[in-house]
Structure formats: structure tokens, C-alpha cells
Amino acid sequence: MKKLIKWILPLVLVSIITSCDRNADISENTTSPNMTGKITAIDTEGRRFLVVSPDKFLDQAKKMPDATWFSILDNVDIEYKGKTFKAEDVKIGSTVKVWSEGNMKTSYPGQTGGIRFEITAIDPGKGDAMGRVTGIEKTGEGLNENWYVNVDGVKYSLFIFTQVWKKGNLLNVTSIKVGDQIKIWFAGYDFEGFEKFVTQVVIS
């Protein structure tokens, strides 16, 4: 059951009192971006960006950063230095300003539609950590399927939408092999009792 919950946690609706304040911010502010942060994940279809704030938190202990899944709506504007970007060209780790459609689902991370994305910094490609793969593990099947990667002996969890890259090609998790040198990017938020979530792996 714990394994199934781990897959559902990033998408499950979890009531948060602060969601009311977040809705107010979005509906009342139309000229300034509704959120600024780092794109820490992109879903399987490439149509949603997870943006996590570096300095805004939803709890006093500062363990729950402001985080929102922004769906890429039709005719959305994605810009970088005045040039138009396609959604498929956006990289995990890039810093972005986002303007929302105005409706935020009560969840953590939040869920809403993005009507404009302004990339202010492209990800430099260094990752959040790097090292050698010392183990790759799969448990369960179907909805209970979970993948883990050990990097220099430290165990990390992979999402179902974790991107795996090698020489510019988007691959799947089975391409990761023991002995590979990799860089990894994290989701930017954690749940107590679970391994750190990896959203992108780049194989050297």
C-alpha cells in the first residue's frame, strides 16, 4: 500500500487551508506573474510543468514549498528573451514566471492552467546531484510498479514521469545501468518517510 501511495502522492488532492489564499492571489493579480520558481518536473505527455518556489512556503516549518502543476493551455505563450519557445523545448531546472488562468484546485502540489510562461533562466545542466549508479531496482507490477536508483549507495525514488536522457535522446528507466555516471534532478519537495524523488536523469 505504501508503494501505491508513493506514486499517487504527487497528484492526489490533499486539502490545504492555504489554498484559499493562493486562489485569492491568482484571481486578483493579472499583470504580475502568479508564481515564480523552478520547473522541477514535466509530466509524461509534456503538457504540464511542476513549478516549485525557492522562497515561499505553505507551512511555518518551511518544509512545504509552494508548488503547482501548471497545465499548458491552448495558445499558451512560452517565451525566453523575447523568443517563442515550444513546450517540448522547455527543460527541467529552468527558472520561470507563470501567469495562471485563475482557478486553483485544492491540492498539494496545486493544479491550475498556465496562460503565459516567461523563462528567465535556462537550466545549466548541472543537476542537483551526480554520481555513479550502484543499483537499479524495480518492485511490483502495474499500478504498484516502483523504480529506484542508487547513486553512490544512496537510494532515490523515480516517478512514473521521470525523464531519462542520454546523448539528447529521451529514453526510459530501463536504460539506466549499474556503473553509469548520471546527473539527477529532484522534485523540490519531499514527503516524510519516502525516498527523495528524482524527476530527471541524464546519463553521461
Short mmCIF file of N, CA and C in Angstrom, two decimals, residues 31-115:
data_model
loop_
_atom_site.label_atom_id
_atom_site.label_comp_id
_atom_site.label_asym_id
_atom_site.label_seq_id
_atom_site.Cartn_x
_atom_site.Cartn_y
_atom_site.Cartn_z
N THR A 31 -1.58 41.31 -13.80
CA THR A 31 -0.46 41.91 -14.52
C THR A 31 0.88 41.29 -14.10
N SER A 32 1.04 41.02 -12.84
CA SER A 32 2.27 40.39 -12.35
C SER A 32 2.13 38.88 -12.44
N PRO A 33 3.23 38.14 -12.54
CA PRO A 33 3.13 36.68 -12.57
C PRO A 33 2.53 36.14 -11.28
N ASN A 34 1.78 35.08 -11.40
CA ASN A 34 1.17 34.47 -10.23
C ASN A 34 2.15 33.63 -9.44
N MET A 35 3.22 33.21 -10.10
CA MET A 35 4.22 32.40 -9.41
C MET A 35 5.55 32.49 -10.13
N THR A 36 6.61 32.49 -9.36
CA THR A 36 7.97 32.43 -9.89
C THR A 36 8.70 31.29 -9.20
N GLY A 37 9.35 30.45 -9.98
CA GLY A 37 10.06 29.33 -9.37
C GLY A 37 10.80 28.52 -10.41
N LYS A 38 11.15 27.33 -10.02
CA LYS A 38 11.91 26.45 -10.91
C LYS A 38 11.01 25.32 -11.41
N ILE A 39 11.13 25.01 -12.69
CA ILE A 39 10.43 23.85 -13.25
C ILE A 39 11.19 22.60 -12.79
N THR A 40 10.57 21.82 -11.92
CA THR A 40 11.27 20.67 -11.36
C THR A 40 10.80 19.34 -11.95
N ALA A 41 9.71 19.38 -12.73
CA ALA A 41 9.21 18.15 -13.35
C ALA A 41 8.33 18.50 -14.54
N ILE A 42 8.27 17.58 -15.49
CA ILE A 42 7.38 17.70 -16.65
C ILE A 42 6.67 16.35 -16.77
N ASP A 43 5.35 16.37 -16.93
CA ASP A 43 4.62 15.10 -16.94
C ASP A 43 4.88 14.29 -18.20
N THR A 44 4.36 13.08 -18.22
CA THR A 44 4.64 12.13 -19.29
C THR A 44 4.28 12.68 -20.67
N GLU A 45 3.18 13.40 -20.76
CA GLU A 45 2.72 13.93 -22.05
C GLU A 45 3.41 15.23 -22.42
N GLY A 46 4.19 15.79 -21.49
CA GLY A 46 4.87 17.05 -21.77
C GLY A 46 3.93 18.24 -21.78
N ARG A 47 2.75 18.10 -21.15
CA ARG A 47 1.74 19.16 -21.19
C ARG A 47 1.51 19.79 -19.83
N ARG A 48 2.32 19.45 -18.85
CA ARG A 48 2.21 20.09 -17.53
C ARG A 48 3.60 20.29 -16.95
N PHE A 49 3.82 21.46 -16.36
CA PHE A 49 5.08 21.78 -15.69
C PHE A 49 4.83 21.88 -14.19
N LEU A 50 5.68 21.26 -13.41
CA LEU A 50 5.65 21.44 -11.96
C LEU A 50 6.61 22.56 -11.61
N VAL A 51 6.08 23.63 -11.02
CA VAL A 51 6.90 24.78 -10.64
C VAL A 51 6.94 24.86 -9.12
N VAL A 52 8.16 24.95 -8.58
CA VAL A 52 8.36 24.99 -7.13
C VAL A 52 9.07 26.29 -6.75
N SER A 53 8.52 27.00 -5.79
CA SER A 53 9.10 28.27 -5.36
C SER A 53 10.33 28.03 -4.50
N PRO A 54 11.37 28.85 -4.66
CA PRO A 54 12.58 28.69 -3.85
C PRO A 54 12.48 29.35 -2.48
N ASP A 55 11.51 30.25 -2.30
CA ASP A 55 11.48 31.02 -1.06
C ASP A 55 10.09 31.24 -0.47
N LYS A 56 9.06 30.65 -1.05
CA LYS A 56 7.71 30.77 -0.50
C LYS A 56 7.26 29.40 -0.02
N PHE A 57 6.81 29.34 1.25
CA PHE A 57 6.41 28.07 1.85
C PHE A 57 4.97 28.13 2.36
N LEU A 58 4.33 26.97 2.44
CA LEU A 58 2.95 26.88 2.88
C LEU A 58 2.82 26.45 4.34
N ASP A 59 3.96 26.29 5.02
CA ASP A 59 3.94 25.92 6.42
C ASP A 59 5.01 26.70 7.18
N GLN A 60 4.83 26.85 8.48
CA GLN A 60 5.76 27.63 9.28
C GLN A 60 7.12 26.96 9.39
N ALA A 61 7.16 25.65 9.29
CA ALA A 61 8.43 24.93 9.40
C ALA A 61 9.26 25.01 8.12
N LYS A 62 8.68 25.57 7.07
CA LYS A 62 9.34 25.73 5.78
C LYS A 62 9.82 24.39 5.19
N LYS A 63 8.95 23.39 5.35
CA LYS A 63 9.24 22.07 4.76
C LYS A 63 8.34 21.80 3.56
N MET A 64 7.36 22.69 3.33
CA MET A 64 6.43 22.50 2.24
C MET A 64 6.47 23.73 1.32
N PRO A 65 7.36 23.75 0.35
CA PRO A 65 7.45 24.90 -0.54
C PRO A 65 6.20 25.03 -1.41
N ASP A 66 5.89 26.25 -1.79
CA ASP A 66 4.79 26.49 -2.71
C ASP A 66 5.10 25.75 -4.01
N ALA A 67 4.21 24.87 -4.44
CA ALA A 67 4.43 24.05 -5.63
C ALA A 67 3.13 23.88 -6.40
N THR A 68 3.18 24.02 -7.71
CA THR A 68 1.97 23.94 -8.53
C THR A 68 2.26 23.26 -9.86
N TRP A 69 1.34 22.38 -10.24
CA TRP A 69 1.36 21.82 -11.60
C TRP A 69 0.58 22.78 -12.50
N PHE A 70 1.24 23.32 -13.52
CA PHE A 70 0.59 24.21 -14.48
C PHE A 70 0.37 23.46 -15.79
N SER A 71 -0.91 23.28 -16.15
CA SER A 71 -1.24 22.70 -17.45
C SER A 71 -0.96 23.73 -18.54
N ILE A 72 -0.48 23.27 -19.67
CA ILE A 72 -0.19 24.16 -20.79
C ILE A 72 -1.44 24.28 -21.63
N LEU A 73 -2.12 25.39 -21.52
CA LEU A 73 -3.39 25.59 -22.22
C LEU A 73 -3.15 25.88 -23.71
N ASP A 74 -4.22 25.78 -24.49
CA ASP A 74 -4.13 26.07 -25.92
C ASP A 74 -3.69 27.52 -26.13
N ASN A 75 -2.87 27.73 -27.14
CA ASN A 75 -2.38 29.06 -27.50
C ASN A 75 -1.59 29.74 -26.38
N VAL A 76 -0.98 28.92 -25.51
CA VAL A 76 -0.20 29.47 -24.41
C VAL A 76 1.07 30.13 -24.95
N ASP A 77 1.52 31.18 -24.28
CA ASP A 77 2.76 31.85 -24.64
C ASP A 77 3.89 31.34 -23.76
N ILE A 78 4.94 30.83 -24.38
CA ILE A 78 6.15 30.43 -23.66
C ILE A 78 7.30 31.22 -24.28
N GLU A 79 7.94 32.08 -23.49
CA GLU A 79 8.95 32.97 -24.03
C GLU A 79 10.27 32.86 -23.28
N TYR A 80 11.34 33.14 -23.99
CA TYR A 80 12.68 33.25 -23.38
C TYR A 80 13.44 34.33 -24.13
N LYS A 81 13.74 35.42 -23.43
CA LYS A 81 14.45 36.56 -24.01
C LYS A 81 13.75 37.05 -25.28
N GLY A 82 12.41 37.14 -25.21
CA GLY A 82 11.63 37.68 -26.31
C GLY A 82 11.35 36.71 -27.44
N LYS A 83 11.89 35.50 -27.35
CA LYS A 83 11.68 34.50 -28.40
C LYS A 83 10.68 33.45 -27.92
N THR A 84 9.87 32.95 -28.86
CA THR A 84 8.86 31.96 -28.54
C THR A 84 9.48 30.57 -28.41
N PHE A 85 9.07 29.87 -27.35
CA PHE A 85 9.54 28.52 -27.09
C PHE A 85 8.38 27.54 -27.27
N LYS A 86 8.68 26.34 -27.75
CA LYS A 86 7.70 25.27 -27.77
C LYS A 86 7.78 24.52 -26.43
N ALA A 87 6.66 23.95 -26.03
CA ALA A 87 6.62 23.24 -24.75
C ALA A 87 7.66 22.14 -24.69
N GLU A 88 7.86 21.44 -25.80
CA GLU A 88 8.82 20.32 -25.82
C GLU A 88 10.27 20.78 -25.71
N ASP A 89 10.52 22.07 -25.87
CA ASP A 89 11.89 22.59 -25.77
C ASP A 89 12.22 23.08 -24.36
N VAL A 90 11.22 23.11 -23.47
CA VAL A 90 11.43 23.57 -22.11
C VAL A 90 12.12 22.48 -21.31
N LYS A 91 13.13 22.85 -20.52
CA LYS A 91 13.93 21.89 -19.77
C LYS A 91 13.66 21.96 -18.28
N ILE A 92 13.65 20.80 -17.66
CA ILE A 92 13.58 20.73 -16.20
C ILE A 92 14.78 21.47 -15.62
N GLY A 93 14.53 22.24 -14.56
CA GLY A 93 15.60 23.00 -13.93
C GLY A 93 15.62 24.46 -14.32
N SER A 94 14.84 24.83 -15.33
CA SER A 94 14.78 26.22 -15.77
C SER A 94 13.93 27.06 -14.80
N THR A 95 14.30 28.33 -14.64
CA THR A 95 13.54 29.25 -13.80
C THR A 95 12.48 29.94 -14.66
N VAL A 96 11.28 30.11 -14.10
CA VAL A 96 10.17 30.60 -14.92
C VAL A 96 9.23 31.48 -14.10
N LYS A 97 8.62 32.45 -14.79
CA LYS A 97 7.50 33.22 -14.25
C LYS A 97 6.24 32.69 -14.93
N VAL A 98 5.17 32.51 -14.15
CA VAL A 98 3.95 31.92 -14.71
C VAL A 98 2.74 32.78 -14.40
N TRP A 99 1.90 32.96 -15.41
CA TRP A 99 0.61 33.61 -15.24
C TRP A 99 -0.47 32.52 -15.36
N SER A 100 -1.41 32.51 -14.42
CA SER A 100 -2.41 31.44 -14.36
C SER A 100 -3.75 31.86 -14.92
N GLU A 101 -4.56 30.86 -15.27
CA GLU A 101 -5.92 31.12 -15.75
C GLU A 101 -6.83 31.61 -14.63
N GLY A 102 -6.51 31.30 -13.38
CA GLY A 102 -7.29 31.83 -12.26
C GLY A 102 -7.98 30.82 -11.38
N ASN A 103 -8.04 29.55 -11.76
CA ASN A 103 -8.69 28.54 -10.93
C ASN A 103 -7.65 27.55 -10.41
N MET A 104 -7.53 27.46 -9.09
CA MET A 104 -6.55 26.58 -8.47
C MET A 104 -7.27 25.45 -7.73
N LYS A 105 -6.98 24.21 -8.09
CA LYS A 105 -7.54 23.07 -7.38
C LYS A 105 -6.88 22.94 -6.01
N THR A 106 -7.69 22.55 -5.02
CA THR A 106 -7.18 22.37 -3.67
C THR A 106 -6.35 21.09 -3.64
N SER A 107 -5.07 21.21 -3.67
CA SER A 107 -4.19 20.05 -3.72
C SER A 107 -2.79 20.45 -3.32
N TYR A 108 -1.95 19.48 -3.12
CA TYR A 108 -0.52 19.74 -2.98
C TYR A 108 0.25 18.68 -3.74
N PRO A 109 1.03 19.09 -4.73
CA PRO A 109 1.11 20.44 -5.29
C PRO A 109 -0.24 20.90 -5.85
N GLY A 110 -0.40 22.24 -6.00
CA GLY A 110 -1.62 22.77 -6.58
C GLY A 110 -1.73 22.39 -8.05
N GLN A 111 -2.90 22.60 -8.63
CA GLN A 111 -3.13 22.29 -10.04
C GLN A 111 -3.94 23.41 -10.68
N THR A 112 -3.44 23.97 -11.76
CA THR A 112 -4.15 25.02 -12.47
C THR A 112 -3.63 25.09 -13.90
N GLY A 113 -4.18 25.99 -14.68
CA GLY A 113 -3.74 26.16 -16.06
C GLY A 113 -2.85 27.38 -16.20
N GLY A 114 -1.81 27.26 -17.01
CA GLY A 114 -0.92 28.38 -17.26
C GLY A 114 -1.24 29.03 -18.59
N ILE A 115 -1.38 30.36 -18.59
CA ILE A 115 -1.69 31.05 -19.85
C ILE A 115 -0.46 31.74 -20.42
#
